[in-house]
Short mmCIF file of C-alpha atoms and ligand atoms in Angstrom, two decimals:
data_model
loop_
_atom_site.label_atom_id
_atom_site.label_comp_id
_atom_site.label_asym_id
_atom_site.label_seq_id
_atom_site.Cartn_x
_atom_site.Cartn_y
_atom_site.Cartn_z
CA MET A 66 -23.79 -46.31 113.45
CA GLU A 67 -23.63 -44.51 109.87
CA ILE A 68 -26.85 -42.64 108.70
CA GLU A 69 -27.05 -42.12 105.11
CA PRO A 70 -27.78 -38.70 104.18
CA ARG A 71 -30.82 -38.77 101.92
CA SER A 72 -30.69 -35.76 99.93
CA HIS A 73 -27.21 -34.16 100.59
CA GLN A 74 -26.38 -33.59 97.04
CA LYS A 75 -29.55 -33.84 94.75
CA PRO A 76 -28.43 -35.03 91.03
CA GLU A 77 -29.33 -32.36 88.10
CA PRO A 78 -33.04 -32.52 86.96
CA VAL A 79 -34.25 -33.87 83.72
CA LEU A 80 -36.97 -32.48 81.62
CA VAL A 81 -40.09 -34.61 81.32
CA GLU A 82 -42.96 -33.40 79.08
CA ILE A 83 -46.37 -34.89 79.40
CA GLU A 84 -49.35 -34.44 77.03
CA PRO A 85 -52.66 -34.69 78.97
CA GLY A 86 -54.64 -36.01 76.21
CA PHE A 87 -57.43 -33.40 76.67
CA THR A 88 -56.92 -29.58 76.97
CA ILE A 89 -56.69 -28.37 80.59
CA PRO A 90 -59.36 -25.48 80.77
CA ASP A 91 -57.61 -22.25 81.71
CA PHE A 92 -59.51 -21.88 84.84
CA MET A 93 -57.91 -25.08 86.08
CA LEU A 94 -54.33 -24.19 85.03
CA ALA A 95 -53.27 -22.65 88.51
CA GLU A 96 -55.03 -25.47 90.57
CA VAL A 97 -53.31 -27.93 88.57
CA GLN A 98 -49.89 -26.49 89.03
CA ILE A 99 -50.39 -26.27 92.75
CA LYS A 100 -51.17 -29.79 93.00
CA LEU A 101 -48.38 -31.05 90.91
CA ALA A 102 -46.35 -30.08 93.97
CA TYR A 103 -47.74 -33.09 95.72
CA ALA A 104 -47.40 -35.51 92.82
CA ASP A 105 -44.19 -37.06 93.29
CA GLU A 106 -41.00 -36.06 95.69
CA HIS A 107 -38.59 -36.00 92.78
CA ILE A 108 -40.51 -33.11 91.01
CA ARG A 109 -38.40 -30.06 91.22
CA SER A 110 -40.63 -27.58 89.42
CA ALA A 111 -43.69 -27.78 87.05
CA SER A 112 -45.21 -25.62 84.47
CA VAL A 113 -48.64 -26.30 83.11
CA GLN A 114 -50.19 -25.25 79.80
CA PRO A 115 -53.43 -26.18 78.05
CA GLU A 116 -52.07 -28.95 76.09
CA LEU A 117 -48.52 -29.63 77.79
CA ILE A 118 -47.06 -30.24 81.09
CA ARG A 119 -43.29 -29.51 81.58
CA LEU A 120 -41.68 -30.91 84.79
CA GLN A 121 -38.20 -30.63 86.03
CA VAL A 122 -37.51 -34.13 87.63
CA GLU A 123 -34.80 -35.57 89.42
CA ALA A 124 -32.86 -38.04 87.10
CA GLU A 125 -33.31 -41.12 89.54
CA ALA A 126 -37.18 -40.96 89.45
CA SER A 127 -39.17 -43.85 87.98
CA GLN A 128 -40.79 -41.97 85.10
CA PRO A 129 -43.64 -44.39 84.23
CA GLU A 130 -44.88 -44.10 87.74
CA LEU A 131 -44.51 -40.27 88.11
CA ILE A 132 -46.23 -39.74 84.63
CA GLU A 133 -49.01 -41.89 85.93
CA LYS A 134 -49.53 -39.85 89.00
CA VAL A 135 -49.25 -36.59 87.13
CA GLN A 136 -51.92 -37.79 84.83
CA ARG A 137 -54.20 -38.99 87.59
CA ILE A 138 -53.94 -35.42 89.30
CA VAL A 139 -54.68 -33.81 86.01
CA GLU A 140 -57.62 -35.90 85.02
CA SER A 141 -59.32 -35.81 88.29
CA LEU A 142 -59.07 -31.98 88.59
CA ALA A 143 -59.25 -31.02 85.08
CA LYS A 144 -61.05 -33.54 82.81
CA GLY A 145 -64.46 -32.19 82.05
CA ALA A 146 -64.25 -29.30 84.61
CA ILE A 147 -67.06 -27.13 84.52
CA ARG A 148 -66.17 -23.34 84.55
CA PRO A 149 -67.17 -21.78 87.96
CA LYS A 150 -69.28 -18.87 87.77
CA THR A 151 -67.07 -15.68 88.51
CA GLN A 152 -68.71 -13.35 90.90
CA ILE A 153 -66.91 -10.09 91.81
CA LEU A 154 -68.12 -8.06 94.57
CA GLU A 155 -65.52 -5.26 94.43
CA ASP A 156 -62.92 -4.37 91.49
CA TYR A 157 -60.77 -1.70 92.18
CA MET A 158 -57.89 -3.39 90.12
CA ASP A 159 -57.30 -0.10 87.92
CA ARG A 160 -56.39 1.98 90.92
CA PRO A 161 -53.01 3.50 89.93
CA VAL A 162 -50.09 2.38 91.83
CA PRO A 163 -46.58 3.71 91.73
CA TYR A 164 -44.49 0.56 91.92
CA LYS A 165 -43.81 -2.10 89.22
CA ALA A 166 -41.07 -4.32 90.34
CA ASP A 167 -40.81 -7.60 92.22
CA PRO A 168 -40.15 -6.62 95.83
CA MET A 169 -38.33 -10.17 96.73
CA PRO A 170 -34.71 -9.10 95.26
CA GLU A 171 -34.68 -5.68 97.10
CA LEU A 172 -35.96 -7.35 100.18
CA ILE A 173 -33.32 -9.78 100.27
CA ARG A 174 -30.79 -7.49 99.26
CA LEU A 175 -31.60 -4.84 102.00
CA ALA A 176 -31.76 -7.89 104.66
CA GLU A 177 -35.50 -7.14 105.14
CA ILE A 178 -36.26 -10.50 104.97
CA SER A 179 -34.09 -13.76 105.51
CA GLN A 180 -35.06 -17.21 104.62
CA GLU A 181 -34.52 -19.96 107.08
CA SER A 182 -35.75 -22.70 105.01
CA PRO A 183 -38.44 -22.96 102.32
CA GLY A 184 -41.37 -21.09 103.06
CA VAL A 185 -40.06 -19.90 106.69
CA PHE A 186 -38.81 -16.40 106.71
CA ALA A 187 -37.80 -13.81 109.46
CA LEU A 188 -38.98 -10.31 108.57
CA GLY A 189 -36.77 -7.27 109.29
CA PRO A 190 -38.18 -3.73 110.54
CA LEU A 191 -39.71 -2.49 107.56
CA VAL A 192 -41.91 -5.51 106.78
CA THR A 193 -42.59 -6.05 110.50
CA ARG A 194 -43.69 -2.23 110.86
CA LEU A 195 -46.05 -2.72 107.53
CA ALA A 196 -47.49 -5.94 108.74
CA GLY A 197 -48.14 -3.74 112.32
CA TYR A 198 -49.85 -1.21 110.33
CA PHE A 199 -52.30 -3.72 108.56
CA GLU A 200 -52.75 -5.82 111.99
CA SER A 201 -53.92 -2.28 113.45
CA GLN A 202 -56.25 -2.15 110.75
CA PHE A 203 -57.78 -5.69 111.35
CA LEU A 204 -57.86 -4.79 115.00
CA ALA A 205 -60.08 -1.75 114.47
CA LEU A 206 -62.43 -3.87 112.45
CA ALA A 207 -62.32 -6.30 115.39
CA ASP A 208 -63.14 -3.50 117.64
CA SER A 209 -65.84 -2.09 115.29
CA PHE A 210 -67.73 -5.35 116.29
CA GLN A 211 -66.65 -5.19 119.71
CA ALA A 212 -65.19 -8.58 119.09
CA ALA A 213 -63.94 -10.37 122.16
CA PRO A 214 -60.19 -11.43 122.15
CA TYR A 215 -58.74 -14.75 122.40
CA ARG A 216 -55.29 -16.35 122.33
CA PHE A 217 -55.01 -19.73 121.00
CA PRO A 218 -52.33 -22.38 121.02
CA THR A 219 -50.15 -23.09 117.86
CA LEU A 220 -50.65 -26.79 118.36
CA ILE A 221 -53.98 -28.39 117.46
CA PRO A 222 -54.93 -31.76 118.62
CA ALA A 223 -55.14 -34.58 116.08
CA ARG A 224 -58.60 -35.40 117.37
CA TYR A 225 -59.84 -32.03 116.74
CA LEU A 226 -58.77 -31.89 113.26
CA GLU A 227 -60.52 -35.58 112.54
CA ARG A 228 -63.73 -34.25 114.15
CA VAL A 229 -64.11 -31.46 111.40
CA ASN A 230 -62.91 -33.78 108.59
CA TYR A 231 -59.67 -32.00 108.03
CA PHE A 232 -57.78 -35.16 107.01
CA ARG A 233 -59.93 -35.77 104.24
CA SER A 234 -59.96 -32.40 102.85
CA PHE A 235 -56.33 -31.13 103.40
CA PRO A 236 -54.17 -34.00 103.96
CA HIS A 237 -51.46 -32.52 101.55
CA SER A 238 -50.90 -29.45 103.76
CA LEU A 239 -50.61 -30.66 107.26
CA THR A 240 -47.75 -30.47 109.54
CA PHE A 241 -47.05 -32.87 112.41
CA ALA A 242 -45.69 -31.86 115.86
CA THR A 243 -43.89 -34.83 117.65
CA HIS A 244 -41.03 -35.38 120.25
CA LEU A 245 -38.79 -38.01 121.16
CA ARG A 246 -40.29 -41.05 122.98
CA SER A 247 -39.97 -40.77 126.87
CA ASP A 248 -37.29 -43.36 126.99
CA LEU A 249 -34.05 -43.19 128.35
CA ASP A 250 -32.15 -45.31 125.35
CA VAL A 251 -33.94 -43.61 122.94
CA ILE A 252 -33.25 -39.92 124.10
CA ASP A 253 -29.47 -40.94 124.69
CA ARG A 254 -29.23 -42.27 121.38
CA PHE A 255 -30.57 -39.20 119.73
CA SER A 256 -28.23 -36.76 121.61
CA GLN A 257 -25.38 -38.69 120.56
CA GLU A 258 -26.32 -39.28 116.74
CA ALA A 259 -28.58 -36.33 115.61
CA ALA A 260 -27.14 -34.33 112.86
CA CYS A 261 -28.34 -32.73 109.69
CA ALA A 262 -27.53 -33.20 106.27
CA GLY A 263 -28.91 -31.45 103.42
CA GLY A 264 -31.15 -29.57 105.78
CA GLU A 265 -32.87 -32.87 107.11
CA LEU A 266 -32.46 -34.21 110.67
CA THR A 267 -30.92 -37.82 110.50
CA ALA A 268 -32.56 -39.42 113.38
CA SER A 269 -34.34 -42.83 112.99
CA PRO A 270 -38.08 -42.61 112.61
CA ASP A 271 -38.67 -44.85 115.49
CA SER A 272 -37.14 -42.29 117.96
CA PHE A 273 -40.28 -40.15 117.60
CA ALA A 274 -43.54 -40.43 119.57
CA ALA A 275 -46.80 -40.93 117.85
CA VAL A 276 -48.56 -37.73 116.58
CA GLN A 277 -51.03 -36.26 118.93
CA ASN A 278 -50.76 -32.92 117.75
CA LEU A 279 -50.15 -31.01 114.74
CA LEU A 280 -49.31 -27.13 113.92
CA SER A 281 -52.49 -25.38 113.59
CA PRO A 282 -53.62 -24.61 109.97
CA ALA A 283 -56.17 -22.01 110.92
CA VAL A 284 -57.14 -19.48 113.76
CA CYS A 285 -60.95 -19.96 113.81
CA TYR A 286 -60.97 -23.89 114.69
CA HIS A 287 -59.83 -23.10 118.05
CA LEU A 288 -62.72 -20.87 118.63
CA TYR A 289 -65.28 -23.52 117.41
CA PHE A 290 -63.80 -26.14 119.71
CA ALA A 291 -63.75 -23.94 122.61
CA LEU A 292 -67.79 -23.68 121.90
CA ALA A 293 -68.12 -27.35 121.22
CA ASP A 294 -70.74 -29.66 122.82
CA LYS A 295 -72.66 -26.89 124.59
CA PRO A 296 -75.40 -24.11 124.07
CA LEU A 297 -73.96 -20.93 122.66
CA PRO A 298 -73.75 -18.09 125.25
CA GLN A 299 -76.49 -15.31 124.54
CA GLY A 300 -76.75 -17.17 121.20
CA GLN A 301 -74.02 -15.21 119.44
CA VAL A 302 -70.25 -14.83 119.77
CA ILE A 303 -67.88 -12.30 117.88
CA ALA A 304 -64.38 -13.13 118.78
CA THR A 305 -61.06 -12.33 117.24
CA ALA A 306 -57.48 -13.68 117.49
CA VAL A 307 -54.24 -13.78 115.69
CA GLY A 308 -52.08 -16.78 115.46
CA HIS A 309 -49.16 -18.52 113.24
CA CYS A 310 -50.63 -20.85 110.90
CA PHE A 311 -49.05 -23.79 108.93
CA ARG A 312 -49.71 -25.24 105.56
CA TYR A 313 -47.11 -27.24 103.70
CA GLU A 314 -47.22 -26.27 100.14
CA ALA A 315 -44.23 -28.29 98.81
CA ILE A 316 -42.25 -26.67 95.78
CA ASN A 317 -44.74 -23.82 95.69
CA LEU A 318 -42.90 -22.38 98.80
CA THR A 319 -40.77 -19.98 96.83
CA SER A 320 -41.30 -16.47 98.08
CA LEU A 321 -42.90 -14.34 100.78
CA GLU A 322 -46.20 -15.15 98.62
CA ARG A 323 -46.77 -18.76 99.81
CA LEU A 324 -45.30 -19.69 103.32
CA TRP A 325 -45.32 -22.77 105.42
CA ASP A 326 -45.43 -20.60 108.66
CA PHE A 327 -47.63 -17.56 108.45
CA THR A 328 -49.55 -15.19 110.44
CA MET A 329 -53.37 -14.91 110.41
CA ARG A 330 -55.80 -12.38 111.91
CA GLU A 331 -59.32 -13.43 111.97
CA VAL A 332 -62.66 -12.13 113.04
CA ILE A 333 -64.86 -14.92 113.83
CA PHE A 334 -68.86 -14.90 114.02
CA VAL A 335 -70.76 -17.69 115.52
CA GLY A 336 -74.54 -17.43 115.85
CA SER A 337 -77.79 -17.60 113.40
CA LYS A 338 -77.44 -17.75 109.55
CA ASP A 339 -78.40 -14.04 109.47
CA PHE A 340 -76.10 -13.02 112.15
CA VAL A 341 -73.23 -14.45 110.34
CA LEU A 342 -74.14 -13.36 106.78
CA GLU A 343 -74.69 -9.70 107.90
CA ASN A 344 -71.59 -9.52 109.82
CA ARG A 345 -69.52 -10.85 107.13
CA GLU A 346 -71.10 -8.35 104.94
CA THR A 347 -70.52 -5.52 107.25
CA ALA A 348 -66.86 -6.40 107.61
CA ARG A 349 -66.21 -6.28 104.01
CA GLN A 350 -67.84 -3.13 103.63
CA ARG A 351 -65.47 -1.76 106.41
CA MET A 352 -62.48 -3.06 104.88
CA ARG A 353 -63.46 -1.79 101.52
CA GLU A 354 -63.12 1.85 103.35
CA ALA A 355 -59.88 0.91 104.79
CA PHE A 356 -58.30 -0.41 101.61
CA GLU A 357 -59.77 2.63 99.51
CA ARG A 358 -58.17 5.24 102.05
CA ILE A 359 -54.59 3.84 100.91
CA GLY A 360 -55.49 3.45 97.30
CA LEU A 361 -54.91 -0.42 97.18
CA ALA A 362 -55.58 -2.19 93.76
CA TYR A 363 -57.42 -5.25 94.32
CA ARG A 364 -60.69 -7.12 93.60
CA VAL A 365 -62.95 -9.22 95.91
CA GLU A 366 -64.28 -12.38 94.06
CA ASN A 367 -65.64 -15.81 94.88
CA ALA A 368 -63.06 -18.57 95.59
CA ASN A 369 -62.75 -22.06 96.97
CA ASP A 370 -60.46 -23.64 99.37
CA PRO A 371 -57.50 -25.80 98.36
CA PHE A 372 -59.32 -29.21 98.72
CA PHE A 373 -57.14 -32.08 97.84
CA ILE A 374 -57.62 -33.99 94.66
CA GLY A 375 -60.20 -36.39 95.90
CA GLU A 376 -62.48 -33.91 97.39
CA PHE A 377 -61.61 -30.93 95.09
CA ARG A 378 -64.56 -30.97 92.69
CA LYS A 379 -67.57 -31.77 94.95
CA GLN A 380 -66.21 -29.25 97.76
CA ALA A 381 -65.55 -26.31 95.48
CA ALA A 382 -68.54 -26.39 93.29
CA PHE A 383 -70.38 -26.57 96.77
CA GLN A 384 -68.60 -23.44 97.85
CA SER A 385 -69.12 -21.86 94.65
CA ALA A 386 -72.94 -22.45 94.49
CA PHE A 387 -73.43 -21.40 98.17
CA GLN A 388 -71.27 -18.41 98.01
CA LEU A 389 -69.32 -19.53 100.80
CA LYS A 390 -66.02 -17.91 100.15
CA PHE A 391 -64.79 -14.52 98.68
CA GLU A 392 -61.13 -13.60 98.56
CA ILE A 393 -59.39 -10.32 98.64
CA ARG A 394 -57.17 -10.77 95.62
CA VAL A 395 -54.60 -7.74 95.44
CA SER A 396 -52.81 -7.01 92.26
CA LEU A 397 -49.25 -7.94 91.82
CA PRO A 398 -47.81 -5.41 88.96
CA PHE A 399 -44.75 -7.36 88.47
CA ASN A 400 -46.03 -10.39 87.03
CA GLN A 401 -49.67 -9.10 86.25
CA SER A 402 -50.98 -11.73 88.67
CA THR A 403 -53.05 -11.45 91.97
CA LEU A 404 -52.58 -12.66 95.52
CA ALA A 405 -55.15 -13.53 98.10
CA VAL A 406 -54.56 -11.43 101.16
CA GLY A 407 -57.78 -12.18 102.96
CA SER A 408 -60.90 -14.12 102.79
CA TYR A 409 -64.61 -13.67 103.68
CA ASN A 410 -65.91 -17.16 104.68
CA TYR A 411 -69.21 -18.64 105.64
CA HIS A 412 -69.37 -22.16 106.74
CA GLN A 413 -73.14 -22.63 107.11
CA ASP A 414 -73.78 -24.77 110.17
CA PHE A 415 -70.89 -27.24 109.32
CA PHE A 416 -68.75 -26.60 112.50
CA GLY A 417 -72.17 -26.24 114.31
CA ARG A 418 -73.30 -29.63 113.54
CA SER A 419 -69.85 -31.38 113.68
CA LEU A 420 -69.11 -29.84 117.17
CA ASN A 421 -72.42 -29.83 118.62
CA ILE A 422 -72.70 -25.91 119.09
CA THR A 423 -76.29 -25.00 119.61
CA LEU A 424 -78.43 -22.08 119.21
CA PRO A 425 -81.14 -21.36 121.91
CA ASP A 426 -83.76 -23.12 119.71
CA GLY A 427 -81.74 -26.05 119.80
CA SER A 428 -80.30 -25.91 115.97
CA PRO A 429 -76.73 -25.91 115.16
CA ALA A 430 -74.97 -22.62 115.11
CA HIS A 431 -73.57 -21.04 111.73
CA THR A 432 -70.23 -19.57 111.61
CA GLY A 433 -68.09 -17.43 109.45
CA CYS A 434 -64.79 -15.70 109.69
CA VAL A 435 -62.77 -12.93 107.99
CA ALA A 436 -59.38 -13.94 107.54
CA PHE A 437 -55.95 -11.98 106.94
CA GLY A 438 -52.60 -12.98 106.23
CA LEU A 439 -50.34 -10.28 107.58
CA GLU A 440 -47.06 -11.30 105.67
CA ARG A 441 -48.98 -11.72 102.34
CA ILE A 442 -50.79 -8.16 102.63
CA ALA A 443 -47.34 -6.48 103.59
CA PHE A 444 -45.87 -8.06 100.63
CA ALA A 445 -48.72 -7.09 98.28
CA PHE A 446 -48.48 -3.74 99.55
CA LEU A 447 -44.82 -3.57 98.76
CA ALA A 448 -45.30 -4.84 95.40
CA GLN A 449 -47.65 -1.81 94.60
CA PHE A 450 -45.87 0.94 96.50
CA GLY A 451 -42.17 -0.13 96.91
CA LEU A 452 -39.94 -0.32 99.70
CA ASP A 453 -39.24 3.34 99.93
CA PRO A 454 -41.63 4.71 102.54
CA SER A 455 -41.63 8.46 100.53
CA GLY A 456 -43.66 6.62 97.82
CA TRP A 457 -46.31 5.27 100.40
CA PRO A 458 -49.85 6.74 101.11
CA ALA A 459 -49.28 9.24 104.18
CA GLU A 460 -51.38 7.04 106.37
CA VAL A 461 -49.25 3.94 106.08
CA ARG A 462 -45.99 6.05 106.07
CA GLN A 463 -46.93 7.71 109.41
CA ALA A 464 -47.81 4.44 111.14
CA ALA A 465 -45.22 2.24 109.45
CA ALA A 466 -42.05 4.08 108.19
P1 AMP B 258 -57.92 -19.09 103.92
O1 AMP B 258 -58.47 -19.61 105.19
O2 AMP B 258 -57.16 -19.97 103.03
O3 AMP B 258 -58.70 -18.21 103.36
O4 AMP B 258 -56.53 -18.19 104.35
C1 AMP B 258 -56.62 -16.72 104.76
C2 AMP B 258 -55.50 -15.92 104.31
O5 AMP B 258 -54.25 -16.34 104.82
C3 AMP B 258 -55.22 -15.82 102.91
O6 AMP B 258 -56.02 -15.00 102.36
C4 AMP B 258 -53.75 -15.32 102.84
O7 AMP B 258 -53.67 -14.13 102.91
C5 AMP B 258 -53.27 -16.29 104.00
N1 AMP B 258 -52.61 -17.56 103.81
C6 AMP B 258 -53.03 -18.68 103.43
N2 AMP B 258 -52.39 -19.61 103.04
C7 AMP B 258 -51.12 -18.85 103.28
C8 AMP B 258 -49.70 -19.17 102.83
N3 AMP B 258 -49.29 -20.53 102.57
N4 AMP B 258 -48.69 -18.39 102.95
C9 AMP B 258 -48.89 -17.03 103.35
N5 AMP B 258 -50.20 -16.90 103.66
C10 AMP B 258 -51.35 -17.58 103.52
ZN1 ZN B 259 -61.58 -18.84 109.93
#
């Protein structure tokens, strides 16, 4: 049987310009840009200005359909959007840092990173040691709370994610795990016919079993499920774990900044509202000292999770109003932007209610977590201090060079 390679040689893209018909507010530009990645498979790249959207699109695309989807995204995210109140808890953006260049070309030239596919990178010794240094700082934070260590699987059952409404909130970034159907004919056929064309496996879709598991998008969910449907031991838990997390970010997967497969260390608090909020605040103060020791330039500000279009407005406004999420945004001098390397989160009693985790008085437990992306913080550090360890702060040099 001949299987048609779908994307072996993609045709040259064409430029499509779309006027949104209203001005996209500046505070929504980045969100619109990110979400356009999910508008249509033929979009190769997008650039968003307040009055103009420019897309590079594969020539074979049906333009009326594509434009309609783009307009739909832009309208539902940005039309009449209300500027969120910015809340800055820490601002150390003006700390002087020695490096100004984009570390990516140098990392590739020195074979310190190698890209396996979009958003999937192998890290060499320099970046690995640096990630190890930051991991030791996060472990010290976990130890300061005497957090109990956990190891969680990389797979997460679909029924878990369903129970916490994940499919409604973040469908665009899911990664599914499947396997061949346990059928001799299917397995025989696959073993003879499977091949890769243009990076894609050319097997018939009906060879694959129904999806029971996905690749986990976060670490702390596993703890909440381990605690589900029973009273919380001693009324409170502090735990820590590191794990691979997966979020598909389509054409935005261009550098070490945004990965499909990345590593997250979390410290997780479960208990009463005050217990969670006080510990979240203590964690932030302790990390402030750790970042000060190495002179990192960053700020901590309110943020929202990357909800998909239909849920975005309501959920983002809710997170903002109740101060549920703060991000550590590290300065990237090479393009005057910032990159979130970690977050301080409070989920109220959402998981306690959804998963029936109860406090001694019978009420649902509150939860919160502090979460750090190890590849991102290593990348952001390199963007500020460069690849030559002689320019690094002594503490990092001694631990990681
Ligand atoms: P979040 O749960 O979205 O606050 O994520 C926690 C941290 O994980 C972020 O602050 C990042 O450092 C990291 N992270 C999230 N998504 C990605 C990604 N696609 N690539 C690399 N790191 C990520
Ligand atoms: Zn978490």
